[in-house]
mmCIF file of C-alpha atoms in Angstrom:
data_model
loop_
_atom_site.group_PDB
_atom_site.id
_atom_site.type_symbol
_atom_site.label_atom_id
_atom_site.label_comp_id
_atom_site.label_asym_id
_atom_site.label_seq_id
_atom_site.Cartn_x
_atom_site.Cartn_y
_atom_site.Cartn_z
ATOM 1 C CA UNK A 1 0.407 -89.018 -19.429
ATOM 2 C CA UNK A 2 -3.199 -87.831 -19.787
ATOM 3 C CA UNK A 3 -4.415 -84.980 -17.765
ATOM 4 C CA UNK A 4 -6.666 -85.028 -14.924
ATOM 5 C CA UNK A 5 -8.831 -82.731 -13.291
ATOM 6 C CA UNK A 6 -10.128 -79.326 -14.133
ATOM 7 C CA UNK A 7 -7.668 -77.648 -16.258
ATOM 8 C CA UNK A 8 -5.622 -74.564 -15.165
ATOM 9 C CA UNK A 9 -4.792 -71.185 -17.096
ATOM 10 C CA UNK A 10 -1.128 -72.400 -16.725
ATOM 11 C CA UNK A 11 -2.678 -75.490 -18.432
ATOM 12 C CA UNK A 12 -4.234 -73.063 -20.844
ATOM 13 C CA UNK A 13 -1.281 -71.014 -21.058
ATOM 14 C CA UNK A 14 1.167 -73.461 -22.245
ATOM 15 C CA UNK A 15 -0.798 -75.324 -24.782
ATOM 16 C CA UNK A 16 -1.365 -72.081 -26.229
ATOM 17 C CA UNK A 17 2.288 -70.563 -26.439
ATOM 18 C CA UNK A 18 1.604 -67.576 -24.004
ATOM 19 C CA UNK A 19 1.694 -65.915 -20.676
ATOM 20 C CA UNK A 20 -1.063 -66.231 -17.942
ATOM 21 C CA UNK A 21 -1.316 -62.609 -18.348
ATOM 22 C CA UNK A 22 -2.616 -62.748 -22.218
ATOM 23 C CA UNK A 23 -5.229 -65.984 -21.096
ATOM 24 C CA UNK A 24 -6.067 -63.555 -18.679
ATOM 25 C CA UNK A 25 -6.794 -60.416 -21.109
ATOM 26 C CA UNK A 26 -8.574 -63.258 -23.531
ATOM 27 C CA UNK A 27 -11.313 -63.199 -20.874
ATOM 28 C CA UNK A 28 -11.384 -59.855 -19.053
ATOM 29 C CA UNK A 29 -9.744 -57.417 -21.294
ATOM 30 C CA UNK A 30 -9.479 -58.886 -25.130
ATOM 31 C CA UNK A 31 -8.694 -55.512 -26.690
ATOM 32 C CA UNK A 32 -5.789 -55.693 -25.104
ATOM 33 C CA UNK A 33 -4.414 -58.581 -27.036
ATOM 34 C CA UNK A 34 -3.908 -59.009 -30.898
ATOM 35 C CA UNK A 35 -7.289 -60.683 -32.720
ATOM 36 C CA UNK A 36 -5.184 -63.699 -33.606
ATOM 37 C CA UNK A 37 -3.809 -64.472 -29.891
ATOM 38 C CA UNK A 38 -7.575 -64.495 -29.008
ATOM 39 C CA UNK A 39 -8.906 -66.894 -31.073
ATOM 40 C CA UNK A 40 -5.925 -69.221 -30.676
ATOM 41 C CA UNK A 41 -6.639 -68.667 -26.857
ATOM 42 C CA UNK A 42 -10.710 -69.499 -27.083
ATOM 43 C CA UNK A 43 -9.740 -72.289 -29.371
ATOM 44 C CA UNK A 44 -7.689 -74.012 -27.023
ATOM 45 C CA UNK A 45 -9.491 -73.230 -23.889
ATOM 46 C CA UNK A 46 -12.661 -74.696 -25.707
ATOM 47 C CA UNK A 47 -10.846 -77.940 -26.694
ATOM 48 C CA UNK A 48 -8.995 -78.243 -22.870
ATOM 49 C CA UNK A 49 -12.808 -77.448 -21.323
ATOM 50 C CA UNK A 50 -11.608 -74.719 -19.514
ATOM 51 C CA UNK A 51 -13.890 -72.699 -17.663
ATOM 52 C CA UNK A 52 -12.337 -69.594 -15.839
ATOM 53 C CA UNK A 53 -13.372 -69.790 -11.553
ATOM 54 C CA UNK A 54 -15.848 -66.866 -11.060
ATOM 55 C CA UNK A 55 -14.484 -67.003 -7.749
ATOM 56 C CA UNK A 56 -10.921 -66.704 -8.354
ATOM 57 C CA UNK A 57 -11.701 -63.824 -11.156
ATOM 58 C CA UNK A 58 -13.160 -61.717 -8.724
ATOM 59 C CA UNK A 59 -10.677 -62.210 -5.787
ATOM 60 C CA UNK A 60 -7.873 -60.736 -8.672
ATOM 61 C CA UNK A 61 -10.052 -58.470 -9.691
ATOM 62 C CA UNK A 62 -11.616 -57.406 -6.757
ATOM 63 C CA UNK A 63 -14.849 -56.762 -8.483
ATOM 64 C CA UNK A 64 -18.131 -59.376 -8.582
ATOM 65 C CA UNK A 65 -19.826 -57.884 -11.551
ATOM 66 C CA UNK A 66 -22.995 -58.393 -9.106
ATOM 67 C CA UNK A 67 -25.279 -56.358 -6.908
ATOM 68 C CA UNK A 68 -26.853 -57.974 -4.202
ATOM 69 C CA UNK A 69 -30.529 -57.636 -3.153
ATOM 70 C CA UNK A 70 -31.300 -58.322 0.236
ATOM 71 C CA UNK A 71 -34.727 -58.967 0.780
ATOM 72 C CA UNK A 72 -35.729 -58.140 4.765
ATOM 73 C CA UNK A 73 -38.023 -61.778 5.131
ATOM 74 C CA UNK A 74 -37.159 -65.345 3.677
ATOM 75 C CA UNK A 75 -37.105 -65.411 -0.280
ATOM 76 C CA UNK A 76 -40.229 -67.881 0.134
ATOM 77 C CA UNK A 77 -42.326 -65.377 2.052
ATOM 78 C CA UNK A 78 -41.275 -62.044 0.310
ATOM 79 C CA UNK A 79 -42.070 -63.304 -3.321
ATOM 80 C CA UNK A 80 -45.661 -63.622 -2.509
ATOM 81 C CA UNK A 81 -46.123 -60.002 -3.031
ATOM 82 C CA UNK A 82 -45.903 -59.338 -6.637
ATOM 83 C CA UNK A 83 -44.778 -55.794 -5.462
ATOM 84 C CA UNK A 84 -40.890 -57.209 -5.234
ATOM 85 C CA UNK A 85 -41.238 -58.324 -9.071
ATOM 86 C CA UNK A 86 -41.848 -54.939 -10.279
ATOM 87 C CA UNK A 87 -38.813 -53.440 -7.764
ATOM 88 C CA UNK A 88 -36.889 -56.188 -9.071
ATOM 89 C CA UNK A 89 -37.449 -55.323 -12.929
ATOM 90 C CA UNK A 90 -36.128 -51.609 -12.204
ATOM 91 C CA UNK A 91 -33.386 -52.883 -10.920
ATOM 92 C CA UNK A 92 -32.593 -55.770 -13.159
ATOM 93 C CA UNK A 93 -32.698 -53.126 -16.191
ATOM 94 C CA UNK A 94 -30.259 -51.055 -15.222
ATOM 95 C CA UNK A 95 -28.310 -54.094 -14.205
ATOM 96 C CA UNK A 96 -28.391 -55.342 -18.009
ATOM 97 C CA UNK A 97 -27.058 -52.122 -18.806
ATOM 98 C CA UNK A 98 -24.249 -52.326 -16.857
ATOM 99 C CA UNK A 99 -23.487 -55.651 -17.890
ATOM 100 C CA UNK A 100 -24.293 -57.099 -13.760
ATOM 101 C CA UNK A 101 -25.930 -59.915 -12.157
ATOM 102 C CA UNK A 102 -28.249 -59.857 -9.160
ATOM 103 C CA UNK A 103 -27.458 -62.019 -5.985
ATOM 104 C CA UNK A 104 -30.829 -62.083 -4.158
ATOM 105 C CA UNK A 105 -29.922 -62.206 -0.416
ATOM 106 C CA UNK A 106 -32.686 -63.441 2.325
ATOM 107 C CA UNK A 107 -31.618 -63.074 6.001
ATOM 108 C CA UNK A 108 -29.304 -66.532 7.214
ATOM 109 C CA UNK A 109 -30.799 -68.031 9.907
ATOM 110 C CA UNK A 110 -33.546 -65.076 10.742
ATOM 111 C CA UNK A 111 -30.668 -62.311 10.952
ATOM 112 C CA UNK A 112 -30.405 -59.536 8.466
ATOM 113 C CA UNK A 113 -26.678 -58.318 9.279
ATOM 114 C CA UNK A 114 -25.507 -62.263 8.355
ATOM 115 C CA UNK A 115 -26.221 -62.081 4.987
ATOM 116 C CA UNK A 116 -24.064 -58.833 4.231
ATOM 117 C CA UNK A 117 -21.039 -60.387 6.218
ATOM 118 C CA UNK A 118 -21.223 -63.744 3.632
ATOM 119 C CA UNK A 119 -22.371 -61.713 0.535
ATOM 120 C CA UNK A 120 -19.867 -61.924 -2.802
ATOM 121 C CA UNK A 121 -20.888 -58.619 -4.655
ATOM 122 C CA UNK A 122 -19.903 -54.883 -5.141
ATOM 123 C CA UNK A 123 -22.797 -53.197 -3.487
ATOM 124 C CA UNK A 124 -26.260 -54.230 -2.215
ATOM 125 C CA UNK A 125 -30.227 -52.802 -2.334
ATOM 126 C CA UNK A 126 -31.645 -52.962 0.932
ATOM 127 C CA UNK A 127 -34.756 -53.634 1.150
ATOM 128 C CA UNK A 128 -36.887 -52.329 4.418
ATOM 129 C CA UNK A 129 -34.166 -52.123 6.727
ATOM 130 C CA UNK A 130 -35.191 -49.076 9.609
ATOM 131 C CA UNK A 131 -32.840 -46.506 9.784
ATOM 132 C CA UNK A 132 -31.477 -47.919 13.066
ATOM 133 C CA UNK A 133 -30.893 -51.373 11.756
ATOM 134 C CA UNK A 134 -27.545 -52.806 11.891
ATOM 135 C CA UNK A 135 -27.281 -53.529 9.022
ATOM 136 C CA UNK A 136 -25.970 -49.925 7.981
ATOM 137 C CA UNK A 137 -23.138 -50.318 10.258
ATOM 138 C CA UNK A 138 -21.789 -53.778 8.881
ATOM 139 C CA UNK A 139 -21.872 -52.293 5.204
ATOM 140 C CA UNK A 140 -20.009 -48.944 5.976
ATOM 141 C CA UNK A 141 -17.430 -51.795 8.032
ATOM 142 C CA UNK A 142 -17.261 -53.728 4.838
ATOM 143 C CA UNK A 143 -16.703 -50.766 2.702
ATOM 144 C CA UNK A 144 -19.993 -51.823 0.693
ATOM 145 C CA UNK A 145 -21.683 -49.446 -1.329
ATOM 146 C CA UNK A 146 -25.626 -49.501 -1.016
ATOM 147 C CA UNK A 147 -28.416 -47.809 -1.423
ATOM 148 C CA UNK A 148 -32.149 -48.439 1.149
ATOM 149 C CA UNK A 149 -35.536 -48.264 -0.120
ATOM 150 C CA UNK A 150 -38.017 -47.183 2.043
ATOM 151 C CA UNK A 151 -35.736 -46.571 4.558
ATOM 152 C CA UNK A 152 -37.090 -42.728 5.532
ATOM 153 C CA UNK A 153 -34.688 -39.944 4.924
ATOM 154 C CA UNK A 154 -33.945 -39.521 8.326
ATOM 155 C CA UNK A 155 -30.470 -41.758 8.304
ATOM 156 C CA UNK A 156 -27.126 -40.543 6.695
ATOM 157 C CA UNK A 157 -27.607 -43.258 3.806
ATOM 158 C CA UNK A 158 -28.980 -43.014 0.260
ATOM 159 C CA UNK A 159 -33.007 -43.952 0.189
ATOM 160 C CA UNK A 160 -35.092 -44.022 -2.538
ATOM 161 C CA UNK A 161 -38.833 -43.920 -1.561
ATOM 162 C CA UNK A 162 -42.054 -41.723 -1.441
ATOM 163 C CA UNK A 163 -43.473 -39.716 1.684
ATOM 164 C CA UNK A 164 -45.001 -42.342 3.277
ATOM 165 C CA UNK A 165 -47.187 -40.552 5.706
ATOM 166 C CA UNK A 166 -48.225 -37.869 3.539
ATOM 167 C CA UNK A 167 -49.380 -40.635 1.380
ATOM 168 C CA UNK A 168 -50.829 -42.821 4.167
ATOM 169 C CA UNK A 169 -52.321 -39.700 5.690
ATOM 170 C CA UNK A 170 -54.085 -38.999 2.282
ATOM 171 C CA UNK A 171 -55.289 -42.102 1.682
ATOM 172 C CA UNK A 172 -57.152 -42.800 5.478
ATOM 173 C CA UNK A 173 -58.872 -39.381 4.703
ATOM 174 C CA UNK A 174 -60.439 -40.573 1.531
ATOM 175 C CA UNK A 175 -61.851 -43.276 3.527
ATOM 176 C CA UNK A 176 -63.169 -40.779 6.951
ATOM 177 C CA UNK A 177 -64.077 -37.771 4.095
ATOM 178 C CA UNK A 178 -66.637 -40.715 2.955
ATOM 179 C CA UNK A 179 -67.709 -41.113 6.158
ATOM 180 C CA UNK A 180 -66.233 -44.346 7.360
ATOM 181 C CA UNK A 181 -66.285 -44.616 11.145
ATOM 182 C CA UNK A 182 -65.405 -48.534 11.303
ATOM 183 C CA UNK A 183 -62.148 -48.978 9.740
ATOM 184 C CA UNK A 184 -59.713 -52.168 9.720
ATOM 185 C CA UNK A 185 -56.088 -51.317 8.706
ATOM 186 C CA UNK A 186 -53.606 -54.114 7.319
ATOM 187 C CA UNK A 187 -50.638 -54.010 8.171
ATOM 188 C CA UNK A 188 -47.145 -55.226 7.002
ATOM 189 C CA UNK A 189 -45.336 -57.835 8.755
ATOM 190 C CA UNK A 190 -43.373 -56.128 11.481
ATOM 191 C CA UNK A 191 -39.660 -56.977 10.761
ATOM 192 C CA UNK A 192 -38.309 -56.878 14.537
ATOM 193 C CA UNK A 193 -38.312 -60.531 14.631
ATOM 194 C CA UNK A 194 -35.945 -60.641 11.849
ATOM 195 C CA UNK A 195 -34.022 -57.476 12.118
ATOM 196 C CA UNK A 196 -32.422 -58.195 15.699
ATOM 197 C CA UNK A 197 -33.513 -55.215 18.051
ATOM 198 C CA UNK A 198 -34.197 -52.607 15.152
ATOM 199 C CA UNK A 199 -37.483 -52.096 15.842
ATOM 200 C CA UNK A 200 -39.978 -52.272 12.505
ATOM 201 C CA UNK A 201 -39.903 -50.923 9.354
ATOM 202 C CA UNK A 202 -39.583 -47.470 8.524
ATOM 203 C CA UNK A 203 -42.722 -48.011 5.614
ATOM 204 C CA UNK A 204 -44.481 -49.500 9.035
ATOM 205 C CA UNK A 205 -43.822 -46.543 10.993
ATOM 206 C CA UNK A 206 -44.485 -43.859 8.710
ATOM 207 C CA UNK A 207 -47.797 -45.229 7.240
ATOM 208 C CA UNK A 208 -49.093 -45.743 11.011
ATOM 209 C CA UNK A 209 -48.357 -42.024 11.673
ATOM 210 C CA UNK A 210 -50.201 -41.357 8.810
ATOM 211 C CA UNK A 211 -53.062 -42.761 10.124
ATOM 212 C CA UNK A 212 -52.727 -41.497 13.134
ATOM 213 C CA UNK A 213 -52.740 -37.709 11.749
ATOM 214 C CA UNK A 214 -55.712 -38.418 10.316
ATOM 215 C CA UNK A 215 -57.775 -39.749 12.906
ATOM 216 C CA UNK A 216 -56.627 -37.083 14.853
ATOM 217 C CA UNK A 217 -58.919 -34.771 12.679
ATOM 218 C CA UNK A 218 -61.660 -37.168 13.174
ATOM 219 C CA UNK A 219 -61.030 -37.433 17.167
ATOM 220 C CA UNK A 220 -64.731 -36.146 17.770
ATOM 221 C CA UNK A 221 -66.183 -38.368 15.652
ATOM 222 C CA UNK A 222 -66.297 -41.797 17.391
ATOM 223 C CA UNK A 223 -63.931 -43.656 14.821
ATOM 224 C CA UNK A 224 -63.086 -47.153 15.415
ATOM 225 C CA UNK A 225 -59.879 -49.203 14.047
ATOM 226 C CA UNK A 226 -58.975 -52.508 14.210
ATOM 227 C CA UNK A 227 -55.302 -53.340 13.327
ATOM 228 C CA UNK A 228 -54.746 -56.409 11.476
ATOM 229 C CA UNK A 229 -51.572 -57.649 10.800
ATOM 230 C CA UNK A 230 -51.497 -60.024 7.995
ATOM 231 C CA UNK A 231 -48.188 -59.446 6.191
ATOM 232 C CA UNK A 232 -48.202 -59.481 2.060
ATOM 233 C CA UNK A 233 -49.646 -62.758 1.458
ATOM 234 C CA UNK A 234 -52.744 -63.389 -0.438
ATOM 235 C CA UNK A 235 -53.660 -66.672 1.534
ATOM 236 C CA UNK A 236 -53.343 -64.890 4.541
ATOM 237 C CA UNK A 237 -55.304 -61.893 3.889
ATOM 238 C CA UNK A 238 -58.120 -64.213 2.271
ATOM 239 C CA UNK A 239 -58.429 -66.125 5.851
ATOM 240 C CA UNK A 240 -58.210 -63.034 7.461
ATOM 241 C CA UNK A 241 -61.046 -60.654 5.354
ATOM 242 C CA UNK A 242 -63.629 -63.775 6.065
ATOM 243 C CA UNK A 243 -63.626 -63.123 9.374
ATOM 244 C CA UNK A 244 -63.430 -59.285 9.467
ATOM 245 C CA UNK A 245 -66.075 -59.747 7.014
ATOM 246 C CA UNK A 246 -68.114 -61.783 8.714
ATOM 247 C CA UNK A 247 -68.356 -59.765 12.420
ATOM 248 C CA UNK A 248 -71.881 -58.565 13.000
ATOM 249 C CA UNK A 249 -70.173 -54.937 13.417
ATOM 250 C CA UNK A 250 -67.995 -55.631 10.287
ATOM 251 C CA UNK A 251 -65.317 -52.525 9.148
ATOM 252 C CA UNK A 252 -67.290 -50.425 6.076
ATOM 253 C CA UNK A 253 -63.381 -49.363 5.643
ATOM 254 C CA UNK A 254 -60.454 -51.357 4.573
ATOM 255 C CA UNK A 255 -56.800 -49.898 4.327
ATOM 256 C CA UNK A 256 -54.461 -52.093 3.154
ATOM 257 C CA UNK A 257 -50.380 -51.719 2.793
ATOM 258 C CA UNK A 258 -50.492 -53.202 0.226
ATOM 259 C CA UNK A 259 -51.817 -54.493 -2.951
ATOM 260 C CA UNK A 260 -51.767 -58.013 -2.244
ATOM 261 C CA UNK A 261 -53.706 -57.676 0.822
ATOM 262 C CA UNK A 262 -56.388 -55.800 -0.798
ATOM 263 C CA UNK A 263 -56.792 -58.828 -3.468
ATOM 264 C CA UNK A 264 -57.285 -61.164 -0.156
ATOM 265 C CA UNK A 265 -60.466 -58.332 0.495
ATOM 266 C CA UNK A 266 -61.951 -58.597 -2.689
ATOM 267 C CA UNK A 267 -61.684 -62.342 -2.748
ATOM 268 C CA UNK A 268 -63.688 -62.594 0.504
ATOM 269 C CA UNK A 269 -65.929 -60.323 -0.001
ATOM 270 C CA UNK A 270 -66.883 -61.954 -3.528
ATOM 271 C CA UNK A 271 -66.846 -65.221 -1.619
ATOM 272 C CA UNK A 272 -69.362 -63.369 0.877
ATOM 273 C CA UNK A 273 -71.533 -61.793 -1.455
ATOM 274 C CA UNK A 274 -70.503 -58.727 -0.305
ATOM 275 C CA UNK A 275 -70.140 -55.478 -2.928
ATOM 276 C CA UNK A 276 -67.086 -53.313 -3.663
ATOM 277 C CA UNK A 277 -67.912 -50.146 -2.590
ATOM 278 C CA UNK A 278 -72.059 -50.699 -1.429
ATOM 279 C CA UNK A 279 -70.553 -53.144 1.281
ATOM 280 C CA UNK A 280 -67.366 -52.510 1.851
ATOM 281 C CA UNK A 281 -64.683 -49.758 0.719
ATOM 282 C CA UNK A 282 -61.200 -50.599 -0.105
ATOM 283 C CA UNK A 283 -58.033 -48.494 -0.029
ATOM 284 C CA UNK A 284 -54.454 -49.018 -0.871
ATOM 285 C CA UNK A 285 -50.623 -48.944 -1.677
ATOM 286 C CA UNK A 286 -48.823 -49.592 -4.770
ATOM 287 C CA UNK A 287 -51.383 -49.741 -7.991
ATOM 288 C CA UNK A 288 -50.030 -52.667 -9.563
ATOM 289 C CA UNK A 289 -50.374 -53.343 -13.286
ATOM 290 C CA UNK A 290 -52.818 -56.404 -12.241
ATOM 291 C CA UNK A 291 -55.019 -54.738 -9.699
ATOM 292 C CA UNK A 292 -56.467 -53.532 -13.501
ATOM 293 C CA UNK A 293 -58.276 -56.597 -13.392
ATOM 294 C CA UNK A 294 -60.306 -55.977 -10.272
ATOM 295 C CA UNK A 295 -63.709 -54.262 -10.550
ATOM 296 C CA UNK A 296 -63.612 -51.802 -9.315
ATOM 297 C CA UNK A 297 -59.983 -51.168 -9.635
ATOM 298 C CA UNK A 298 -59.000 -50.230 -5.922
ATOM 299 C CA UNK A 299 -58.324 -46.945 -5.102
ATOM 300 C CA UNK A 300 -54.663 -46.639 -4.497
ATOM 301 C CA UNK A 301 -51.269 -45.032 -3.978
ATOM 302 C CA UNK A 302 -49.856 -45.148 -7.202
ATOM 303 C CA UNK A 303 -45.742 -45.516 -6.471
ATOM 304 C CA UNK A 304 -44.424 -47.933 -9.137
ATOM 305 C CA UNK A 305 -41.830 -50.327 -8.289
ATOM 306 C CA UNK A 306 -40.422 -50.536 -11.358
ATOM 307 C CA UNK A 307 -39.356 -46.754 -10.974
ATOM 308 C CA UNK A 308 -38.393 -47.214 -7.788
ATOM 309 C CA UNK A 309 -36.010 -50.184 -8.311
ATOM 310 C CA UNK A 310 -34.872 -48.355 -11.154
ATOM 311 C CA UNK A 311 -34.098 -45.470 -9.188
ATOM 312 C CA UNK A 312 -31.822 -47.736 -6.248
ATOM 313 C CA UNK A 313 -29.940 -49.354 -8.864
ATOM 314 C CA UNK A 314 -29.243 -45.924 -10.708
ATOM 315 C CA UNK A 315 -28.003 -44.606 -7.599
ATOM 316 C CA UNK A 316 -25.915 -47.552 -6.640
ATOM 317 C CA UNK A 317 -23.785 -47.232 -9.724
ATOM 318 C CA UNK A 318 -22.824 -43.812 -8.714
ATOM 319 C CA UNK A 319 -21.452 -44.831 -6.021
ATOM 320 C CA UNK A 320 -19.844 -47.982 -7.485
ATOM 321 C CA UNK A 321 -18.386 -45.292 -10.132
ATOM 322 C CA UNK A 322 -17.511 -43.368 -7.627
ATOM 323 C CA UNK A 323 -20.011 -40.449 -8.626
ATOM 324 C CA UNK A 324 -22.027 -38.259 -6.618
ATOM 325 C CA UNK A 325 -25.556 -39.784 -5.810
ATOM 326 C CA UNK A 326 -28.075 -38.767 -3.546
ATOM 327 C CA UNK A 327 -31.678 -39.909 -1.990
ATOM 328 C CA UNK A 328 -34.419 -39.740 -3.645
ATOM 329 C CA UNK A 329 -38.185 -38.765 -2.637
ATOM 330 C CA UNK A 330 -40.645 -39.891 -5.318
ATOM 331 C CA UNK A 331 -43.633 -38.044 -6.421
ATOM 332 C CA UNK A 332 -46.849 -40.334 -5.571
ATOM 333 C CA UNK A 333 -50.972 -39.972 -6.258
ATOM 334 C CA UNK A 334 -53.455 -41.339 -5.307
ATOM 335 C CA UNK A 335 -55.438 -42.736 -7.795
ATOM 336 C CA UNK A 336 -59.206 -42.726 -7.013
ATOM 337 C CA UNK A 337 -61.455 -45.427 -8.296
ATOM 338 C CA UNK A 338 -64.893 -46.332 -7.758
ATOM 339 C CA UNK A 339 -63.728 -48.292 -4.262
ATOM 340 C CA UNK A 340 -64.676 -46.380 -1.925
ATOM 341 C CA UNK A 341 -68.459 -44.920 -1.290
ATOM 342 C CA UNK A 342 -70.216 -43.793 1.824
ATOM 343 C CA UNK A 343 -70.790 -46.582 4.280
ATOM 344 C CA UNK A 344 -74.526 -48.438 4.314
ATOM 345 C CA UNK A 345 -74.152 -49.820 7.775
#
């Protein structure tokens, strides 16, 4: 009688003369199994089509062979910055290495906490998460391993990030040291909306009391600040810069989070005829491998996501391995460019 449907490793088993238990070394563990039993094994399971369940492997196992990444936004919106890529690289090296595969995990239905409850892996990257963000609590209930970054170093759990308001703080005073009295600082998207009642991001918080610091040693000086929030899309900050651009009273200072939204700058204000610094000076996070291309090349926070996704998924596999790890603060500079001058206006 012929066969039907996906074929088992009992099928498997019998057509090749031996126990589950030696199909089952063939694909897990094949030195533990004579040269000859394997081949005969992979022969067969080639000619039946057999395909061992991923699913099944890893519920006898009780290992994945996969980290998750979960991403604090929608996968649609937080791929716009090209900030994740490089994070993602880091992490997708030392992934290789270990011979693992990356599940990236977006919030289900707008809620952060739902995608660790329905995630299949060994330990997860979290990605933005504030230190009181529920999220911590469902991992430590799932026995997850996982590692934040840019989480602050004021939690219990392993971070890897930089001192973001020494850095922030640093970076507004290039902008008031040049004399900038008219400022407009992008912000991030706040994550409360997606993070159930956490509150925003720790990078969020820590960048604004940067700022804050800074204009505190300014406090005589009549400095104004509008905050924009325009999240890490280029689109957005494009639509946005025209009309901070165009107000008759128009910023001389831009500080952006990030990259991205110092791209959306430049774009309007080459739209605008405006120049980079003469017009307008621009300041911000990250120093991507493309912001190269810009003239001037904006002056920046240099903390490469490469490194830093390297550094997560280093960590992460201590823990996995059962090893010691630990958070880690990154070094950061500032690298200064020729985008920022003294104001005309």
């Amino acid at each position: 009688m012929k066969r039907t449907g996906r074929p088992t490793i009992k099928d498997l088993a019998e057509q090749a003369g031996v126990s589950k238990t030696a199909v089952s070394f063939a694909f897990n563990s094949p030195e533990r199994i004579s040269k000859g039993t394997y081949e005969k094994i992979m022969a067969i399971a080639q000619e039946l089509g057999y395909v061992p369940d991923p699913v099944a492997r890893g519920l006898a196992r009780r290992k994945t062979q996969c980290i998750g990444i979960l991403l604090p936004q929608s996968i649609a919106y937080v791929f716009q910055n090209p900030y994740i890529t490089e994070l993602l690289r880091g992490v997708g090296e030392v992934c290789e290495k270990e011979n693992f595969s990356i599940l990236v995990l977006s919030p289900l239905e707008g809620i952060f906490t739902h995608a660790v409850y329905n995630a299949v892996v060994d330990g997860v990257i979290i990605l933005g998460a504030a230190s009181a963000s529920e999220v911590h609590q469902v991992c430590r209930q799932r026995g997850l391993a996982y590692v934040t970054v840019d989480a602050g170093f004021s939690g219990d759990c392993i971070n890897i990030g930089i001192d973001e308001e020494a850095a922030s703080y640093q970076l507004a005073h290039i902008l008031l040291d040049a004399g900038h009295r008219r400022l407009c600082v992008c912000t991030l998207q706040p994550l409360s909306e997606m993070l159930e009642s956490s509150g925003d991001s720790e990078t969020i918080r820590h960048r604004r009391q940067g700022i804050q610091r800074a204009l505190e040693d300014y406090q005589d000086s009549g400095v104004e600040v509008q905050y924009l929030e325009v999240g890490t899309s280029y689109e957005g900050t494009l639509s946005a810069a025209r009309i901070i651009l165009a107000q008759e009273n128009r910023p001389t200072g831009i500080f952006c989070m990030a990259d991205v939204q110092a791209y959306g700058f430049y774009g309007a204000a080459l739209e605008m005829g405006l120049s980079i610094p003469k017009d307008v000076s621009v300041v911000t996070f990250d120093n991507l491998p493309q912001s190269q291309l810009l003239h001037p090349r904006p002056t920046a926070v240099d903390q490469p996501g490469f490194q830093k996704g390297w550094l997560a998924a280093t960590e992460l596999f201590k823990l996995l391995g059962a090893d010691e790890a630990q958070s880690v603060v990154m070094d950061f500079q500032i690298l200064k460019t020729g985008s920022v001058a003294s104001p005309a206006l």
